[in-house]
Short mmCIF file of C-alpha atoms and ligand atoms in Angstrom, two decimals:
data_model
loop_
_atom_site.label_atom_id
_atom_site.label_comp_id
_atom_site.label_asym_id
_atom_site.label_seq_id
_atom_site.Cartn_x
_atom_site.Cartn_y
_atom_site.Cartn_z
CA MET A 405 0.00 0.00 0.00
CA ALA A 406 1.60 3.26 -1.09
CA GLY A 407 2.55 5.82 1.52
CA ARG A 408 1.08 8.60 -0.58
CA GLU A 409 -2.43 7.12 -0.42
CA LEU A 410 -2.18 6.40 3.28
CA LYS A 411 -1.13 9.98 3.93
CA ALA A 412 -4.03 11.23 1.82
CA LEU A 413 -6.35 9.01 3.84
CA PHE A 414 -5.07 10.31 7.17
CA ARG A 415 -5.17 13.93 5.98
CA ALA A 416 -8.75 13.50 4.77
CA TYR A 417 -9.73 12.09 8.15
CA ARG A 418 -8.15 14.99 9.99
CA GLU A 419 -9.87 17.53 7.77
CA GLY A 420 -13.20 15.68 7.73
CA ASP A 421 -13.02 15.73 3.92
CA GLU A 422 -15.35 12.96 2.76
CA LEU A 423 -14.52 13.40 -0.92
CA ALA A 424 -10.75 13.20 -0.41
CA PHE A 425 -11.23 10.22 1.90
CA ARG A 426 -13.26 8.30 -0.67
CA ARG A 427 -10.81 9.13 -3.44
CA ALA A 428 -7.85 7.84 -1.41
CA ALA A 429 -9.75 4.77 -0.20
CA GLN A 430 -10.80 4.01 -3.77
CA GLU A 431 -7.18 4.19 -4.93
CA ILE A 432 -6.12 1.79 -2.21
CA VAL A 433 -8.84 -0.68 -3.19
CA GLU A 434 -7.85 -0.47 -6.86
CA GLU A 435 -4.21 -0.95 -6.00
CA GLU A 436 -4.98 -4.07 -3.97
CA GLU A 437 -7.08 -5.36 -6.85
CA ALA A 438 -4.22 -4.78 -9.25
CA LYS A 439 -2.00 -6.81 -6.92
CA ASN A 440 -4.58 -9.57 -7.12
CA HIS A 441 -5.39 -9.31 -3.41
CA VAL A 442 -8.95 -10.21 -4.25
CA ALA A 443 -10.31 -10.97 -0.79
CA LEU A 444 -8.77 -7.89 0.81
CA ALA A 445 -10.01 -5.64 -1.99
CA ARG A 446 -13.51 -7.10 -1.68
CA ASP A 447 -13.55 -6.58 2.10
CA LEU A 448 -12.31 -3.01 1.75
CA ARG A 449 -14.93 -2.27 -0.86
CA ALA A 450 -17.66 -3.73 1.33
CA LEU A 451 -16.46 -1.61 4.25
CA LEU A 452 -16.46 1.47 2.04
CA ALA A 453 -19.95 0.67 0.80
CA GLY A 454 -21.25 0.21 4.29
CA GLY A 455 -21.78 -3.54 4.09
CA GLY A 456 -25.49 -3.16 4.70
CA ALA A 457 -25.11 -0.84 7.65
CA ARG A 458 -27.75 1.88 7.86
CA SER A 459 -25.25 4.54 7.05
CA ALA A 460 -21.55 4.18 6.41
CA VAL A 461 -21.16 7.91 6.29
CA ALA A 462 -21.40 9.34 9.75
CA PRO A 463 -23.90 12.20 9.80
CA GLY A 464 -21.24 14.41 11.41
CA VAL A 465 -18.88 14.10 8.45
CA THR A 466 -18.72 17.19 6.25
CA LEU A 467 -19.76 16.42 2.72
CA PRO A 468 -18.00 18.10 -0.18
CA GLU A 469 -19.45 21.15 -1.90
CA PRO A 470 -21.27 20.31 -5.12
CA PRO A 471 -20.26 22.06 -8.34
CA LYS A 472 -21.82 25.39 -9.28
CA ASP A 473 -22.97 26.88 -12.58
CA ARG A 474 -20.74 29.02 -14.79
CA GLU A 475 -21.36 32.18 -12.78
CA GLY A 476 -20.54 30.28 -9.62
CA GLU A 477 -23.93 31.31 -8.35
CA TRP A 478 -26.14 28.23 -8.16
CA PRO A 479 -25.17 24.83 -6.80
CA LEU A 480 -25.97 22.25 -9.47
CA ALA A 481 -26.66 19.53 -6.93
CA GLN A 482 -27.29 18.94 -3.29
CA VAL A 483 -25.07 16.47 -1.44
CA ARG A 484 -26.58 14.90 1.63
CA HIS A 485 -26.65 11.92 3.91
CA ALA A 486 -29.49 9.56 3.19
CA GLU A 487 -31.68 8.92 6.19
CA ARG A 488 -34.71 6.93 5.16
CA GLY A 489 -34.38 3.20 4.63
CA LEU A 490 -36.42 0.69 2.67
CA ASP A 491 -38.26 -0.28 5.84
CA ASP A 492 -39.82 3.18 6.00
CA LEU A 493 -41.54 2.60 2.68
CA VAL A 494 -44.64 0.60 1.86
CA LEU A 495 -44.13 -0.90 -1.58
CA ASP A 496 -44.97 -4.03 -3.47
CA GLY A 497 -42.91 -6.95 -2.11
CA ALA A 498 -41.39 -7.76 -5.49
CA LEU A 499 -40.30 -4.14 -5.94
CA VAL A 500 -38.68 -4.07 -2.48
CA GLU A 501 -36.89 -7.27 -3.38
CA ARG A 502 -35.58 -5.74 -6.59
CA LEU A 503 -34.35 -2.68 -4.71
CA ARG A 504 -32.63 -4.85 -2.12
CA THR A 505 -31.02 -6.95 -4.83
CA LEU A 506 -29.73 -3.79 -6.45
CA ALA A 507 -28.03 -2.78 -3.20
CA GLU A 508 -26.70 -6.29 -2.60
CA GLU A 509 -25.35 -6.35 -6.13
CA TYR A 510 -23.64 -3.00 -5.64
CA ARG A 511 -21.77 -4.45 -2.69
CA ARG A 512 -20.66 -7.36 -4.86
CA TRP A 513 -19.85 -5.57 -8.09
CA GLU A 514 -16.41 -7.00 -8.06
CA GLU A 515 -17.74 -10.53 -8.39
CA ILE A 516 -19.99 -9.37 -11.22
CA ASP A 517 -17.02 -7.68 -12.91
CA ARG A 518 -14.90 -10.79 -12.55
CA ARG A 519 -17.47 -12.83 -14.42
CA GLY A 520 -17.35 -10.31 -17.23
CA ILE A 521 -21.04 -9.44 -17.13
CA PRO A 522 -22.23 -5.83 -17.05
CA ARG A 523 -23.18 -4.24 -13.73
CA ARG A 524 -26.56 -2.71 -13.16
CA GLN A 525 -25.37 0.79 -12.52
CA ARG A 526 -27.89 3.09 -14.24
CA ILE A 527 -31.43 2.62 -13.06
CA LEU A 528 -34.63 4.31 -14.15
CA PHE A 529 -37.55 4.77 -11.72
CA HIS A 530 -40.85 5.73 -13.27
CA GLY A 531 -44.46 6.07 -12.18
CA PRO A 532 -46.99 8.66 -11.00
CA PRO A 533 -45.99 11.35 -8.49
CA GLY A 534 -46.02 10.53 -4.79
CA CYS A 535 -45.46 6.78 -5.11
CA GLY A 536 -41.99 6.62 -3.59
CA LYS A 537 -39.43 7.16 -6.37
CA THR A 538 -37.45 9.87 -4.60
CA SER A 539 -37.80 8.11 -1.25
CA ALA A 540 -36.66 4.79 -2.74
CA ALA A 541 -33.57 6.42 -4.26
CA GLU A 542 -32.73 7.70 -0.81
CA ALA A 543 -33.41 4.27 0.68
CA VAL A 544 -31.04 2.65 -1.82
CA ALA A 545 -28.35 5.16 -0.79
CA THR A 546 -28.96 4.18 2.83
CA GLU A 547 -28.77 0.47 1.97
CA VAL A 548 -25.43 0.83 0.21
CA GLY A 549 -24.13 3.38 2.72
CA LEU A 550 -23.36 6.10 0.21
CA PRO A 551 -24.15 9.80 0.33
CA LEU A 552 -26.77 11.05 -2.07
CA VAL A 553 -26.06 13.61 -4.77
CA VAL A 554 -29.38 15.07 -5.87
CA VAL A 555 -29.05 16.97 -9.12
CA ARG A 556 -30.89 20.30 -9.19
CA ILE A 557 -32.35 20.10 -12.68
CA ASP A 558 -33.70 23.67 -12.40
CA ALA A 559 -30.14 24.95 -11.88
CA VAL A 560 -28.68 22.66 -14.54
CA VAL A 561 -31.03 23.81 -17.29
CA SER A 562 -29.55 27.08 -18.45
CA SER A 563 -30.83 29.69 -20.87
CA TYR A 564 -27.30 30.08 -22.25
CA LEU A 565 -26.66 28.07 -25.36
CA GLY A 566 -24.47 25.05 -24.62
CA GLU A 567 -24.42 25.75 -20.90
CA THR A 568 -26.85 22.98 -19.89
CA ALA A 569 -24.51 20.36 -21.35
CA SER A 570 -21.56 22.03 -19.59
CA ASN A 571 -23.44 21.87 -16.31
CA LEU A 572 -24.07 18.18 -16.85
CA HIS A 573 -20.34 17.72 -17.44
CA ARG A 574 -19.58 19.54 -14.19
CA ILE A 575 -21.85 17.16 -12.30
CA PHE A 576 -20.43 14.00 -13.87
CA ASP A 577 -16.86 15.26 -13.26
CA PHE A 578 -17.69 15.86 -9.61
CA VAL A 579 -19.35 12.48 -9.21
CA GLY A 580 -16.36 10.78 -10.86
CA GLN A 581 -14.26 11.77 -7.84
CA GLY A 582 -16.03 9.60 -5.29
CA SER A 583 -18.74 7.01 -4.70
CA TRP A 584 -22.30 8.18 -4.44
CA VAL A 585 -25.84 7.52 -5.40
CA LEU A 586 -26.39 10.15 -8.08
CA LEU A 587 -30.07 11.04 -8.38
CA PHE A 588 -31.48 12.80 -11.42
CA ASP A 589 -34.91 13.46 -10.00
CA GLU A 590 -37.67 14.47 -12.44
CA PHE A 591 -34.98 14.41 -15.06
CA ASP A 592 -37.46 14.69 -17.95
CA ALA A 593 -37.18 18.45 -17.30
CA LEU A 594 -33.75 18.26 -18.96
CA GLY A 595 -35.66 18.07 -22.19
CA LYS A 596 -37.11 21.54 -21.72
CA ALA A 597 -35.16 24.59 -22.82
CA ARG A 598 -35.64 27.27 -20.22
CA ASP A 599 -36.55 30.45 -22.09
CA ASP A 600 -37.22 29.52 -25.62
CA PRO A 601 -39.48 26.52 -26.22
CA THR A 602 -38.74 26.73 -29.94
CA GLU A 603 -35.03 26.08 -29.41
CA HIS A 604 -35.23 22.45 -30.48
CA GLY A 605 -31.58 22.28 -31.52
CA GLU A 606 -30.43 22.99 -27.98
CA VAL A 607 -32.81 20.41 -26.48
CA LYS A 608 -31.45 17.80 -28.88
CA ARG A 609 -27.89 18.69 -27.96
CA VAL A 610 -28.67 18.40 -24.25
CA ILE A 611 -30.31 14.99 -24.67
CA THR A 612 -27.41 13.76 -26.80
CA ALA A 613 -24.90 14.99 -24.23
CA PHE A 614 -26.86 13.33 -21.44
CA LEU A 615 -27.03 10.04 -23.33
CA GLN A 616 -23.28 10.11 -23.90
CA MET A 617 -22.58 10.79 -20.24
CA LEU A 618 -24.97 8.03 -19.26
CA ASP A 619 -23.20 5.59 -21.58
CA ALA A 620 -19.80 6.59 -20.23
CA PHE A 621 -20.93 6.35 -16.60
CA ARG A 622 -18.56 3.98 -14.79
CA GLY A 623 -16.80 3.91 -11.49
CA PRO A 624 -18.01 3.18 -8.00
CA SER A 625 -21.31 5.09 -8.08
CA LEU A 626 -24.92 4.25 -8.81
CA LEU A 627 -27.02 6.49 -11.01
CA ILE A 628 -30.77 6.69 -10.51
CA ALA A 629 -32.97 8.76 -12.79
CA ALA A 630 -36.60 9.29 -11.84
CA THR A 631 -39.52 10.56 -13.87
CA ASN A 632 -43.28 11.02 -13.53
CA HIS A 633 -43.55 11.50 -17.28
CA GLU A 634 -42.28 8.36 -18.92
CA HIS A 635 -44.30 9.16 -22.08
CA LEU A 636 -42.11 12.25 -22.57
CA LEU A 637 -38.89 10.27 -22.60
CA ASP A 638 -36.93 9.99 -25.77
CA PRO A 639 -37.19 6.30 -26.87
CA ALA A 640 -33.38 6.19 -27.10
CA LEU A 641 -33.24 6.74 -23.35
CA TRP A 642 -34.94 3.58 -22.10
CA ARG A 643 -32.37 1.12 -23.33
CA ARG A 644 -29.55 3.23 -21.87
CA PHE A 645 -30.65 2.14 -18.42
CA ASP A 646 -29.48 -1.19 -17.01
CA ASP A 647 -32.78 -1.65 -15.24
CA VAL A 648 -36.18 0.02 -15.18
CA LEU A 649 -38.39 -0.09 -12.08
CA GLU A 650 -42.00 0.97 -12.03
CA PHE A 651 -43.58 2.62 -8.97
CA PRO A 652 -47.35 2.26 -9.30
CA ARG A 653 -50.05 3.89 -7.14
CA ALA A 654 -50.82 2.36 -3.74
CA THR A 655 -52.94 -0.78 -3.68
CA VAL A 656 -55.69 -0.90 -1.03
CA HIS A 657 -53.53 -3.35 0.87
CA GLN A 658 -50.60 -0.95 0.83
CA SER A 659 -52.81 1.96 1.91
CA ARG A 660 -54.02 -0.09 4.86
CA LYS A 661 -50.47 -0.86 5.85
CA LEU A 662 -49.36 2.74 5.42
CA LEU A 663 -52.27 4.13 7.46
CA ARG A 664 -51.57 1.66 10.25
CA SER A 665 -47.87 2.43 10.21
CA ARG A 666 -48.31 6.21 10.35
CA LEU A 667 -51.03 6.05 13.04
CA ARG A 668 -49.08 3.59 15.17
CA ALA A 669 -47.41 6.33 17.17
CA VAL A 670 -50.67 7.95 18.34
CA LYS A 671 -53.61 6.84 20.41
CA HIS A 672 -56.67 6.02 18.35
CA GLN A 673 -60.12 4.62 18.88
CA ARG A 674 -62.31 2.36 16.74
CA LEU A 675 -60.77 3.30 13.42
CA ASP A 676 -62.05 1.46 10.37
CA ILE A 677 -58.73 1.22 8.55
CA ASP A 678 -60.07 -1.23 5.94
CA ALA A 679 -62.91 1.05 4.85
CA SER A 680 -60.64 4.10 4.92
CA ALA A 681 -58.05 2.40 2.74
CA SER A 682 -60.76 1.35 0.28
CA ARG A 683 -61.95 4.93 -0.07
CA LEU A 684 -58.37 5.91 -0.99
CA LYS A 685 -58.21 3.38 -3.82
CA GLY A 686 -56.17 4.62 -6.75
CA LYS A 687 -54.39 7.35 -4.80
CA PRO A 688 -50.63 7.65 -4.46
CA HIS A 689 -48.84 6.72 -1.23
CA ALA A 690 -48.16 10.39 -0.54
CA ALA A 691 -51.94 11.00 -0.36
CA VAL A 692 -52.45 8.13 2.06
CA GLU A 693 -49.64 9.31 4.27
CA LYS A 694 -51.07 12.84 4.29
CA VAL A 695 -54.45 11.48 5.36
CA ALA A 696 -52.80 9.96 8.43
CA TRP A 697 -50.94 13.19 9.26
CA ASP A 698 -54.10 15.28 8.70
CA ALA A 699 -56.20 13.03 10.94
CA ILE A 700 -53.64 13.47 13.73
CA ARG A 701 -53.62 17.23 13.10
CA PHE A 702 -57.43 17.42 13.37
CA ALA A 703 -57.34 15.58 16.69
CA VAL A 704 -54.65 17.93 18.02
CA LEU A 705 -56.65 20.98 16.98
CA ALA A 706 -59.71 19.56 18.72
CA ASP A 707 -57.62 19.15 21.90
CA ARG A 708 -58.01 15.39 21.81
CA ASP A 709 -55.10 13.04 22.17
CA VAL A 710 -57.10 10.24 20.60
CA VAL A 711 -57.62 10.08 16.83
CA GLN A 712 -61.20 9.13 15.89
CA GLN A 713 -62.82 7.88 12.71
CA SER A 714 -64.34 11.36 12.17
CA ASP A 715 -60.79 12.78 11.93
CA LEU A 716 -59.85 10.14 9.40
CA ASP A 717 -63.06 10.69 7.38
CA ARG A 718 -62.47 14.41 7.21
CA ALA A 719 -58.87 13.88 6.12
CA ILE A 720 -59.98 11.42 3.43
CA ASN A 721 -62.60 13.86 2.13
CA ASP A 722 -59.89 16.51 1.80
CA ALA A 723 -57.58 14.08 0.03
CA LEU A 724 -60.30 13.04 -2.42
CA ALA A 725 -61.18 16.65 -3.19
CA ARG A 726 -57.77 17.65 -4.47
CA PRO A 727 -55.62 16.55 -7.37
CA TRP A 728 -52.54 14.35 -6.75
N1 LIG B 823 -44.27 3.83 -1.05
C1 LIG B 823 -44.29 4.73 -0.07
N2 LIG B 823 -44.31 4.34 1.22
C2 LIG B 823 -44.35 5.24 2.20
N3 LIG B 823 -44.39 6.58 2.00
C3 LIG B 823 -44.37 7.03 0.74
C4 LIG B 823 -44.32 6.12 -0.36
N4 LIG B 823 -44.31 6.85 -1.49
C5 LIG B 823 -44.35 8.13 -1.12
N5 LIG B 823 -44.41 8.25 0.22
C6 LIG B 823 -44.47 9.49 0.98
O1 LIG B 823 -44.81 10.55 0.11
C7 LIG B 823 -43.75 11.51 0.01
C8 LIG B 823 -43.49 11.83 -1.45
O2 LIG B 823 -43.01 10.68 -2.09
P1 LIG B 823 -41.80 10.66 -3.13
O3 LIG B 823 -40.88 9.57 -2.77
O4 LIG B 823 -41.24 12.03 -3.24
O5 LIG B 823 -42.61 10.27 -4.42
P2 LIG B 823 -42.22 10.44 -5.96
O6 LIG B 823 -40.77 10.72 -6.01
O7 LIG B 823 -42.62 9.14 -6.56
O8 LIG B 823 -43.05 11.57 -6.46
C9 LIG B 823 -42.55 10.85 0.64
O9 LIG B 823 -41.77 11.81 1.33
C10 LIG B 823 -43.12 9.84 1.57
O10 LIG B 823 -43.28 10.42 2.84
MG1 LIG B 824 -39.96 12.52 -6.64
#
């Protein structure tokens, strides 16, 4: 193990520099791999990835600053510690299994690499709003113990010609320096030019640049792109992803489970959870969760510490009266 990398590791620790730490650690792992120290390299990689721990990155550790736009004004991404885990979500069992497998696979990429088959590294989440795409991306980051880099599409899309593609480059360059879960949330907005909707040439250039960066995406990070508007996606995009996961609206069974889970922490009396969940049929999980929060709110405002069915009914009426 080279002294230079060890020094970099120690310096990064002293300065609480997560990015420098990961870069040095990554180099050490690669060096051990090159020396054919397979077991050691695998163990180090697992340690770096968190090995299934809730978070490998201590919340106290300072995360690096994300890149900014050309004027140095707007951060192009937000870097943060993931907090929610898969257990906080109510999703179809098969979907949870696929998400867990993805995390497990990440931890064992080396074995996948050794067999010469491609990794699943670029994942697309799609489905209606409020059904857990953003939350699941965060949960995957928690599972693999990596910090989350959430791209700020609004800051990335620039009215200057060519600048959107440059911003994308800045993000991919930054991400190339460490291991992260890189989240392009609502990334279909990349396909919209900011000021001039007639500027089709620029939109095409941005999509082409994004596709190239997606194709070239390697290294120790996972990329997740999420969209509520799969019908807007360029057909060339779908096959660029190594896997595509759909997040459908809550089933009645899931709504029941979600209501129970969110009302567990409060006192309640004679609630008809089954009937309430049935009334919420076809709604997204976010709506169901809000119903639980609203019902608790109504009880608080009525100076009761017990949630009643009338609170739940009122919350459901509100949820059914608004768009989701
Ligand atoms: N499957 C789910 N299980 C539990 N809560 C959920 C689920 N989906 C969404 N929520 C709740 O709704 C909020 C919005 O969901 P989000 O993950 O942002 O949905 P999306 O990204 O699909 O629009 C979340 O913060 C979470 O509290
Ligand atoms: Mg979202």
